[in-house]
XYZ file of C-alpha atoms in Angstrom:
322
model
C 18.775 -15.183 15.395
C 18.060 -11.195 16.007
C 21.856 -10.913 14.633
C 21.451 -12.995 11.267
C 18.320 -11.369 10.385
C 20.113 -7.705 10.494
C 22.541 -9.296 8.269
C 20.679 -10.437 5.733
C 18.793 -7.401 5.791
C 21.780 -5.122 5.541
C 22.515 -7.741 2.462
C 19.380 -7.478 0.872
C 19.463 -3.561 1.106
C 23.387 -3.876 -0.471
C 22.118 -5.827 -3.323
C 18.967 -3.286 -3.827
C 20.414 0.001 -3.520
C 23.318 -1.369 -6.305
C 20.827 -2.796 -8.685
C 20.141 -0.376 -10.940
C 23.936 0.166 -12.171
C 23.814 -3.365 -12.826
C 20.007 -3.604 -14.140
C 18.730 -2.580 -17.532
C 15.949 0.075 -17.911
C 13.142 -2.662 -18.285
C 14.031 -4.023 -14.944
C 15.004 -0.874 -12.558
C 10.687 0.331 -13.953
C 9.828 -3.393 -12.897
C 11.507 -2.842 -9.445
C 9.946 0.880 -8.915
C 6.384 -1.225 -10.085
C 6.784 -3.463 -6.704
C 8.208 -0.854 -4.726
C 4.999 1.570 -5.383
C 3.098 -1.613 -4.591
C 4.898 -2.320 -1.827
C 4.349 0.945 -0.246
C 0.125 1.278 -0.855
C -0.041 -2.459 0.359
C 1.633 -1.205 3.757
C -0.842 1.169 3.706
C -3.340 -1.149 3.278
C -2.045 -3.564 5.500
C -2.829 -1.062 8.437
C -6.291 -1.245 7.647
C -6.850 -4.515 6.661
C -3.789 -6.368 8.744
C -3.781 -4.208 11.550
C -7.311 -3.269 12.319
C -9.090 -6.101 10.664
C -11.328 -4.569 8.203
C -12.157 -5.359 5.165
C -11.166 -3.138 2.687
C -11.301 -3.622 -0.941
C -11.409 0.266 -2.128
C -7.951 1.169 -1.847
C -7.292 2.191 -5.191
C -10.199 5.006 -4.271
C -7.850 6.617 -2.184
C -4.727 6.160 -4.358
C -6.815 8.444 -7.233
C -7.987 10.672 -4.997
C -3.844 11.618 -4.379
C -2.975 11.183 -8.296
C -5.597 13.694 -9.569
C -4.934 16.222 -6.223
C -1.391 16.319 -7.413
C -2.282 16.353 -11.242
C -4.595 18.851 -11.112
C -2.472 21.202 -8.487
C 0.489 21.103 -10.775
C -1.162 21.126 -14.643
C -2.823 24.218 -13.229
C -1.335 26.222 -10.890
C 2.714 24.648 -11.496
C 2.910 23.944 -7.531
C 5.827 21.145 -7.149
C 5.025 17.995 -7.639
C 7.108 17.180 -4.211
C 5.411 19.911 -2.091
C 2.107 18.269 -3.082
C 2.783 14.746 -1.340
C 1.524 16.373 1.936
C -1.056 18.052 0.065
C -2.184 14.522 -1.332
C -2.115 12.738 1.307
C -4.432 15.887 3.165
C -7.029 15.657 0.799
C -7.160 11.309 0.256
C -7.371 11.350 4.075
C -10.222 14.115 4.032
C -12.118 11.573 1.595
C -11.867 8.688 3.789
C -12.808 10.442 6.757
C -16.100 11.263 4.396
C -16.673 7.762 3.498
C -15.933 5.829 6.305
C -18.002 7.710 9.518
C -20.828 5.914 8.360
C -19.760 2.913 7.367
C -16.889 2.044 10.145
C -19.096 0.030 12.431
C -20.029 -2.335 9.481
C -18.289 -6.059 9.461
C -16.785 -8.112 7.125
C -18.852 -8.894 3.922
C -20.849 -6.045 4.425
C -17.835 -3.401 4.563
C -16.027 -5.175 1.982
C -19.234 -4.381 -0.431
C -19.634 -1.031 0.166
C -15.988 -0.215 -0.175
C -16.255 -2.108 -3.959
C -18.675 0.845 -4.210
C -16.732 3.308 -3.360
C -14.088 2.638 -6.157
C -16.408 2.334 -8.523
C -17.821 5.823 -7.792
C -14.453 7.362 -7.978
C -14.193 5.584 -11.044
C -16.930 6.706 -12.783
C -16.992 10.357 -11.228
C -13.189 10.829 -12.610
C -14.486 9.035 -16.458
C -17.622 12.520 -16.097
C -14.943 14.662 -15.487
C -16.331 16.555 -12.568
C -16.107 20.338 -12.827
C -14.000 20.009 -15.727
C -10.736 19.280 -13.440
C -10.802 14.928 -14.254
C -10.048 15.295 -17.929
C -12.821 12.424 -18.384
C -11.281 9.374 -19.946
C -8.745 10.651 -21.492
C -6.902 11.906 -18.325
C -4.329 14.545 -17.638
C -1.449 14.748 -19.665
C 1.129 17.116 -18.866
C 1.997 16.064 -14.993
C 5.910 17.762 -14.329
C 8.533 15.300 -13.159
C 9.560 15.711 -9.586
C 12.533 18.374 -8.513
C 15.525 17.842 -6.192
C 18.050 20.504 -4.784
C 17.660 21.143 -8.504
C 17.566 18.223 -10.140
C 15.043 16.761 -12.346
C 14.415 13.096 -11.253
C 13.603 11.611 -14.687
C 15.277 7.745 -15.584
C 13.695 4.602 -13.671
C 17.091 4.891 -12.299
C 16.368 8.378 -10.213
C 13.080 7.571 -9.644
C 13.832 3.771 -8.061
C 16.148 6.013 -5.218
C 12.766 7.899 -4.668
C 10.691 5.396 -4.638
C 12.734 3.053 -2.441
C 13.690 5.817 -0.085
C 9.374 6.436 0.249
C 9.505 2.924 1.000
C 12.018 2.745 3.418
C 10.382 5.637 5.067
C 6.838 3.666 5.499
C 8.634 0.730 6.614
C 10.152 2.327 9.592
C 7.400 4.385 10.379
C 4.907 1.870 10.111
C 7.186 -0.879 12.493
C 6.951 2.141 14.836
C 3.310 2.556 14.579
C 2.827 -1.529 14.799
C 4.787 -1.406 18.210
C 3.076 1.496 19.749
C -0.114 1.683 21.661
C -1.935 2.430 18.379
C -0.599 -0.593 16.755
C -1.216 -2.867 19.728
C -5.345 -1.552 20.182
C -5.706 -2.389 16.500
C -4.721 -5.959 16.968
C -6.835 -6.232 19.916
C -9.769 -4.990 17.997
C -8.654 -7.529 14.920
C -8.713 -10.143 17.501
C -11.713 -9.609 19.506
C -13.899 -6.175 18.948
C -16.425 -7.232 22.189
C -13.256 -7.894 24.433
C -11.833 -4.970 22.881
C -14.568 -2.693 23.921
C -14.427 -3.968 27.094
C -11.609 -2.830 27.751
C -12.125 0.448 27.430
C -10.858 0.925 23.762
C -13.393 2.704 21.804
C -13.400 0.820 18.763
C -14.912 3.383 16.249
C -12.534 5.672 16.744
C -9.326 3.638 16.424
C -10.888 1.869 13.482
C -11.431 5.667 11.397
C -7.729 6.447 12.626
C -6.453 3.934 10.684
C -8.394 3.869 8.020
C -7.747 7.880 7.494
C -3.948 7.247 7.793
C -3.667 3.929 5.537
C -5.644 6.624 3.352
C -3.506 9.542 3.903
C -0.596 7.347 2.821
C -1.911 6.064 -0.292
C -2.742 9.363 -1.458
C 1.172 10.455 -1.399
C 2.017 7.334 -2.980
C -0.386 8.284 -5.959
C 1.460 11.436 -6.392
C 4.851 9.524 -6.728
C 2.784 7.340 -9.314
C 1.579 10.644 -11.207
C 5.097 11.934 -11.739
C 6.619 8.793 -12.673
C 3.649 8.878 -15.751
C 3.173 12.154 -16.674
C -0.221 10.946 -17.187
C -3.060 9.685 -15.207
C -6.645 8.425 -16.277
C -9.383 6.460 -14.783
C -7.912 3.374 -15.997
C -5.192 3.087 -14.150
C -7.430 3.051 -10.659
C -10.149 0.734 -11.356
C -11.391 -1.675 -8.481
C -8.718 -4.563 -10.427
C -6.165 -2.099 -8.852
C -7.829 -2.775 -5.735
C -7.542 -6.515 -6.071
C -3.725 -6.381 -6.568
C -3.385 -4.817 -3.594
C -5.811 -6.782 -1.563
C -3.960 -9.943 -2.752
C -0.383 -8.741 -2.052
C -1.731 -8.190 1.469
C -3.268 -11.608 2.081
C -0.724 -13.312 -0.154
C 2.584 -12.241 2.107
C 1.160 -11.989 5.179
C -1.622 -9.890 6.553
C -0.558 -7.810 9.255
C 3.366 -8.784 8.562
C 5.294 -5.601 7.179
C 8.243 -8.162 5.613
C 5.505 -10.149 3.996
C 3.545 -7.872 2.741
C 6.592 -6.526 0.866
C 7.320 -10.325 -0.164
C 3.958 -10.265 -1.709
C 4.561 -7.164 -4.090
C 8.026 -8.785 -5.083
C 5.686 -12.175 -6.276
C 1.920 -10.339 -6.958
C 4.127 -7.602 -9.137
C 7.431 -9.194 -9.830
C 6.757 -12.824 -11.375
C 4.488 -11.806 -14.075
C 6.749 -9.864 -15.758
C 9.350 -12.877 -15.175
C 7.368 -15.039 -17.183
C 6.066 -12.641 -19.928
C 7.225 -14.868 -22.115
C 4.204 -17.417 -21.231
C 1.458 -14.766 -21.560
C -1.253 -17.179 -22.016
C -0.855 -18.831 -19.303
C 0.831 -16.828 -16.353
C -2.711 -16.107 -15.425
C -3.666 -19.525 -14.966
C -0.624 -20.148 -13.065
C -1.092 -17.693 -11.263
C -4.702 -18.457 -10.183
C -3.557 -21.833 -9.442
C -0.986 -20.959 -6.761
C -3.464 -18.728 -5.435
C -5.809 -21.310 -4.556
C -2.852 -23.568 -3.459
C -1.773 -20.605 -0.799
C -5.101 -20.577 0.552
C -5.590 -23.762 0.982
C -1.989 -24.597 2.895
C -1.154 -21.293 3.938
C -4.173 -19.474 4.971
C -2.766 -17.266 6.893
C 0.238 -16.253 4.226
C 3.902 -16.980 3.462
C 5.010 -14.950 6.565
C 2.206 -14.718 9.439
C 2.735 -12.586 11.754
C 4.272 -14.191 15.192
C 2.593 -13.879 18.178
C 3.545 -11.171 20.815
C 3.066 -10.724 24.280
C 3.241 -7.805 26.594
C 4.183 -7.960 29.916
C 1.733 -5.044 32.536
C 4.045 -2.034 31.379
C 2.951 -2.779 27.751
C 6.747 -3.810 26.313
C 7.018 -7.272 24.180
C 8.370 -10.074 26.350
C 9.297 -13.583 24.960
C 6.387 -15.941 24.419
C 6.150 -18.424 27.390
C 7.978 -22.099 26.245
C 5.021 -24.343 25.446
C 7.181 -27.405 26.609
C 7.614 -26.053 30.174
C 4.064 -25.375 30.314
């Protein structure tokens, strides 16, 4: 089974690698958007899927990263790719400030607070705080990223940048999932009281997941700003957070492959049915309702993993034998 899965993944990677050479610029740009949303959804999956925190304000951290890049690039001429870790750091610091007093909230209470956070950020950007954000007009003239002297400009260029970033994201998040930190987050999600009883500092672990997810969203904001060369508050409204939340829930909360599949469905399918613009949202809403009724764990829910005393994953026990 593992061999077949690896062959399927290798074939999918090969198809994606050559797709820019066979698709027109419009569809390559659609793939770019899918990849960008997949990165953002994976960063949210660390918070929602692993730690079980109902967070619907992820667009706020995306906005902090994008605006950090835009301000530093347009005012000081710092190359865009150099600003990725800086934007991630600013987004992480903002998440730390926001999350520290609310991290103990649970369920709907945390959800409502995070909705308020994304609206506060959007209104702050519209009001042109300290004269830095450009108000409703946003910030213009963001530089294109350069790599070894080559200017990344065309959709096909951004395709390789975004999907390489996605590949790195998947690799790192798989490592996190299999680490002690990732297992602790899943334990907290399954039973927070039992996790506390086992000696896990649940508040610290949830705060770390929140900040790490925000850091990755901030770096994704850098790529978005460079791709668009112009950003405005409307690009980071509450609807963006809803889309990211839907991607994680639809694909399978806690499953990396499921989140990527969710990004393809949520972002890609509306483009395929663009000719049915008057009815496509009706079909999308009906599909979401049916999913929640018949597949409420998502299309690809995570499989249960059993660990031995050494912390290594082992095959689950055979139910029939039991």
